[in-house]
Amino acid sequence: MLSDLLPLMTYCLVMSSTPGPNNVMLTALGANFGYRRSLAPILGINVGVFAQTLLCCLGLGSLFLAYPQAHAVLRVTGVLYLVYLAGSSAASRRPRAGQPSP
């Protein structure tokens, strides 16, 4: 059992301690708004990483091998969502100097 759990624990340790985009964003939030106001994003990222790791451990890869169409649907849905996020980010208006942000 430990031989199966050790790679997972190593992965979780490395992913939670390296300066990836989540850690950089949380550091900036903490520096700008303090710990209390940054607690919701911290918990949200932890829950998301936990859910992703749990699904992978429960055999999501085996499901995709059994049903390749599900993998294709998930891939296309992910691409469309990223395109939507990029478009909404590009279309957002930046506040001018001296104007408060919404």
Coordinates of N, CA and C in Angstrom, one line a residue:
M1 N 0.8 -1.2 0.0 CA 0.0 0.0 0.0 C 0.9 1.3 0.0
L2 N 1.9 1.3 0.8 CA 2.8 2.4 0.9 C 3.5 2.7 -0.5
S3 N 3.8 1.6 -1.2 CA 4.5 1.7 -2.5 C 3.6 2.4 -3.5
D4 N 2.3 2.2 -3.3 CA 1.3 2.9 -4.2 C 1.1 4.3 -3.8
L5 N 1.1 4.6 -2.5 CA 0.8 5.9 -2.0 C 2.0 6.9 -2.0
L6 N 3.2 6.4 -2.0 CA 4.4 7.2 -2.0 C 4.5 8.1 -3.3
P7 N 4.3 7.6 -4.5 CA 4.3 8.5 -5.7 C 3.3 9.6 -5.6
L8 N 2.1 9.2 -5.1 CA 1.0 10.2 -5.0 C 1.4 11.3 -4.0
M9 N 1.9 10.9 -2.9 CA 2.3 11.9 -1.9 C 3.4 12.8 -2.4
T10 N 4.4 12.2 -3.2 CA 5.5 13.0 -3.7 C 4.9 14.0 -4.7
Y11 N 4.0 13.6 -5.6 CA 3.4 14.4 -6.6 C 2.7 15.6 -5.9
C12 N 1.9 15.3 -4.9 CA 1.1 16.4 -4.2 C 2.1 17.4 -3.5
L13 N 3.2 16.9 -2.9 CA 4.1 17.8 -2.3 C 4.8 18.7 -3.3
V14 N 5.2 18.1 -4.4 CA 5.9 18.9 -5.5 C 4.9 19.9 -6.1
M15 N 3.7 19.5 -6.4 CA 2.7 20.4 -7.0 C 2.2 21.5 -6.1
S16 N 2.2 21.3 -4.8 CA 1.8 22.3 -3.9 C 2.9 23.2 -3.4
S17 N 4.2 22.9 -3.7 CA 5.3 23.8 -3.3 C 6.0 24.5 -4.4
T18 N 5.8 24.1 -5.7 CA 6.4 24.8 -6.8 C 5.7 26.0 -7.2
P19 N 6.4 27.0 -7.7 CA 5.7 28.3 -8.0 C 5.0 28.2 -9.3
G20 N 3.9 27.5 -9.4 CA 3.0 27.5 -10.5 C 2.1 28.6 -10.5
P21 N 1.2 28.7 -11.5 CA 0.3 29.9 -11.6 C -0.7 30.0 -10.4
N22 N -1.1 28.9 -9.8 CA -2.0 29.0 -8.6 C -1.2 29.6 -7.5
N23 N 0.0 29.1 -7.2 CA 0.7 29.6 -6.1 C 1.1 31.1 -6.3
V24 N 1.4 31.5 -7.5 CA 1.8 32.9 -7.8 C 0.5 33.7 -7.5
M25 N -0.6 33.3 -8.0 CA -1.9 34.1 -7.9 C -2.2 34.2 -6.4
L26 N -2.1 33.1 -5.6 CA -2.4 33.1 -4.2 C -1.4 34.0 -3.4
T27 N -0.2 34.0 -3.8 CA 0.8 34.9 -3.2 C 0.4 36.4 -3.4
A28 N 0.1 36.7 -4.7 CA -0.3 38.1 -5.0 C -1.6 38.5 -4.2
L29 N -2.6 37.6 -4.2 CA -3.8 37.9 -3.4 C -3.5 38.1 -2.0
G30 N -2.7 37.2 -1.4 CA -2.3 37.4 0.0 C -1.6 38.7 0.3
A31 N -0.7 39.1 -0.6 CA 0.0 40.3 -0.4 C -0.9 41.6 -0.6
N32 N -1.8 41.5 -1.5 CA -2.7 42.6 -1.8 C -3.9 42.7 -0.9
F33 N -4.4 41.6 -0.5 CA -5.7 41.6 0.3 C -5.6 41.0 1.7
G34 N -4.6 40.3 2.0 CA -4.5 39.7 3.3 C -5.0 38.3 3.3
Y35 N -4.7 37.6 4.4 CA -5.0 36.1 4.4 C -6.5 35.9 4.4
R36 N -7.2 36.6 5.2 CA -8.7 36.4 5.4 C -9.4 36.5 4.0
R37 N -9.1 37.6 3.3 CA -9.8 37.8 2.0 C -9.3 36.8 0.9
S38 N -8.2 36.2 1.1 CA -7.6 35.2 0.2 C -8.0 33.8 0.5
L39 N -8.7 33.6 1.6 CA -9.0 32.2 2.1 C -9.9 31.5 1.1
A40 N -10.9 32.1 0.6 CA -11.8 31.4 -0.4 C -11.0 30.9 -1.6
P41 N -10.2 31.7 -2.3 CA -9.4 31.1 -3.4 C -8.5 30.0 -3.0
I42 N -7.9 30.1 -1.8 CA -7.0 29.1 -1.3 C -7.7 27.8 -1.1
L43 N -8.9 27.8 -0.5 CA -9.7 26.6 -0.3 C -10.2 26.1 -1.6
G44 N -10.6 27.0 -2.5 CA -11.1 26.5 -3.8 C -10.0 25.8 -4.6
I45 N -8.8 26.3 -4.6 CA -7.7 25.6 -5.4 C -7.4 24.3 -4.7
N46 N -7.4 24.2 -3.4 CA -7.2 22.9 -2.7 C -8.2 21.9 -3.0
V47 N -9.5 22.3 -3.0 CA -10.6 21.4 -3.3 C -10.5 20.9 -4.8
G48 N -10.1 21.8 -5.7 CA -10.0 21.5 -7.1 C -8.9 20.5 -7.3
V49 N -7.7 20.7 -6.7 CA -6.6 19.8 -6.8 C -6.9 18.4 -6.2
F50 N -7.6 18.5 -5.1 CA -8.0 17.2 -4.4 C -9.0 16.4 -5.3
A51 N -10.0 17.1 -5.9 CA -10.9 16.4 -6.8 C -10.2 15.9 -8.0
Q52 N -9.3 16.6 -8.6 CA -8.6 16.1 -9.8 C -7.7 14.9 -9.4
T53 N -7.1 15.0 -8.3 CA -6.2 13.8 -7.9 C -7.1 12.6 -7.6
L54 N -8.2 12.8 -6.9 CA -9.1 11.7 -6.6 C -9.7 11.1 -7.8
L55 N -10.1 11.9 -8.8 CA -10.6 11.3 -10.0 C -9.6 10.5 -10.8
C56 N -8.4 11.0 -10.8 CA -7.3 10.2 -11.4 C -7.0 8.9 -10.7
C57 N -7.0 9.0 -9.4 CA -6.8 7.8 -8.6 C -7.9 6.7 -8.7
L58 N -9.1 7.2 -8.9 CA -10.2 6.3 -9.0 C -10.4 5.7 -10.4
G59 N -9.5 6.0 -11.3 CA -9.4 5.3 -12.6 C -10.1 6.1 -13.7
L60 N -10.0 7.4 -13.7 CA -10.6 8.1 -14.9 C -9.9 7.8 -16.2
G61 N -8.6 7.5 -16.1 CA -7.9 7.1 -17.3 C -8.5 5.8 -17.9
S62 N -8.8 4.8 -17.0 CA -9.4 3.6 -17.5 C -10.8 3.8 -18.2
L63 N -11.5 4.8 -17.6 CA -12.8 5.1 -18.2 C -12.6 5.7 -19.6
F64 N -11.6 6.6 -19.8 CA -11.4 7.1 -21.1 C -10.8 6.1 -22.1
L65 N -10.1 5.1 -21.6 CA -9.6 4.1 -22.5 C -10.8 3.2 -23.0
A66 N -11.8 3.0 -22.1 CA -12.9 2.2 -22.4 C -13.9 3.0 -23.3
Y67 N -14.0 4.3 -23.1 CA -14.9 5.1 -23.9 C -14.1 6.3 -24.5
P68 N -13.5 6.1 -25.6 CA -12.7 7.2 -26.2 C -13.5 8.4 -26.6
Q69 N -14.8 8.2 -26.9 CA -15.6 9.3 -27.2 C -15.8 10.3 -26.0
A70 N -15.8 9.8 -24.8 CA -15.9 10.6 -23.7 C -14.7 11.5 -23.5
H71 N -13.5 11.0 -23.8 CA -12.3 11.7 -23.8 C -12.3 12.9 -24.8
A72 N -12.8 12.5 -26.0 CA -12.9 13.5 -27.1 C -13.9 14.7 -26.7
V73 N -15.0 14.3 -26.1 CA -16.0 15.3 -25.7 C -15.4 16.2 -24.6
L74 N -14.7 15.6 -23.7 CA -14.1 16.4 -22.6 C -13.0 17.3 -23.2
R75 N -12.2 16.8 -24.1 CA -11.2 17.6 -24.7 C -11.7 18.8 -25.5
V76 N -12.8 18.6 -26.3 CA -13.4 19.7 -27.1 C -14.1 20.7 -26.1
T77 N -14.7 20.2 -25.1 CA -15.4 21.1 -24.1 C -14.3 21.9 -23.4
G78 N -13.2 21.4 -23.1 CA -12.1 22.1 -22.4 C -11.5 23.2 -23.3
V79 N -11.4 22.9 -24.6 CA -10.9 23.8 -25.6 C -11.8 25.0 -25.7
L80 N -13.1 24.7 -25.9 CA -14.1 25.7 -26.0 C -14.2 26.6 -24.8
Y81 N -14.0 26.0 -23.6 CA -14.1 26.8 -22.4 C -12.8 27.8 -22.4
L82 N -11.7 27.3 -22.7 CA -10.5 28.1 -22.8 C -10.6 29.2 -23.8
V83 N -11.2 29.0 -24.9 CA -11.4 30.0 -26.0 C -12.4 31.0 -25.4
Y84 N -13.4 30.6 -24.7 CA -14.4 31.5 -24.1 C -13.7 32.4 -23.1
L85 N -12.9 31.8 -22.2 CA -12.1 32.6 -21.2 C -11.2 33.6 -21.9
A86 N -10.5 33.2 -22.9 CA -9.6 34.1 -23.6 C -10.4 35.2 -24.3
G87 N -11.5 34.9 -24.9 CA -12.3 36.0 -25.5 C -12.9 37.0 -24.5
S88 N -13.4 36.5 -23.4 CA -13.9 37.4 -22.4 C -12.8 38.2 -21.7
S89 N -11.6 37.6 -21.6 CA -10.5 38.4 -21.1 C -10.0 39.4 -22.0
A90 N -10.0 39.1 -23.3 CA -9.6 40.1 -24.3 C -10.6 41.2 -24.5
A91 N -11.9 40.9 -24.3 CA -12.9 41.9 -24.4 C -13.1 42.8 -23.2
S92 N -12.5 42.4 -22.1 CA -12.7 43.2 -20.8 C -12.0 44.5 -21.0
R93 N -12.6 45.5 -20.4 CA -12.1 46.8 -20.4 C -11.2 47.1 -19.2
R94 N -10.1 47.6 -19.4 CA -9.2 48.0 -18.3 C -9.6 49.4 -17.8
P95 N -9.6 49.6 -16.5 CA -9.9 50.9 -16.0 C -8.8 51.9 -16.3
R96 N -9.2 53.1 -16.6 CA -8.2 54.2 -16.9 C -7.5 54.6 -15.6
A97 N -6.4 55.2 -15.7 CA -5.6 55.7 -14.5 C -6.5 56.6 -13.7
G98 N -6.6 56.4 -12.4 CA -7.4 57.2 -11.6 C -8.8 56.8 -11.4
Q99 N -9.3 55.8 -12.2 CA -10.6 55.3 -12.0 C -10.6 54.1 -11.2
P100 N -11.6 53.9 -10.3 CA -11.6 52.7 -9.5 C -12.0 51.5 -10.4
S101 N -11.5 50.4 -10.0 CA -11.9 49.2 -10.8 C -13.2 48.7 -10.2
P102 N -14.1 48.0 -11.0 CA -15.4 47.6 -10.6 C -15.3 46.5 -9.5

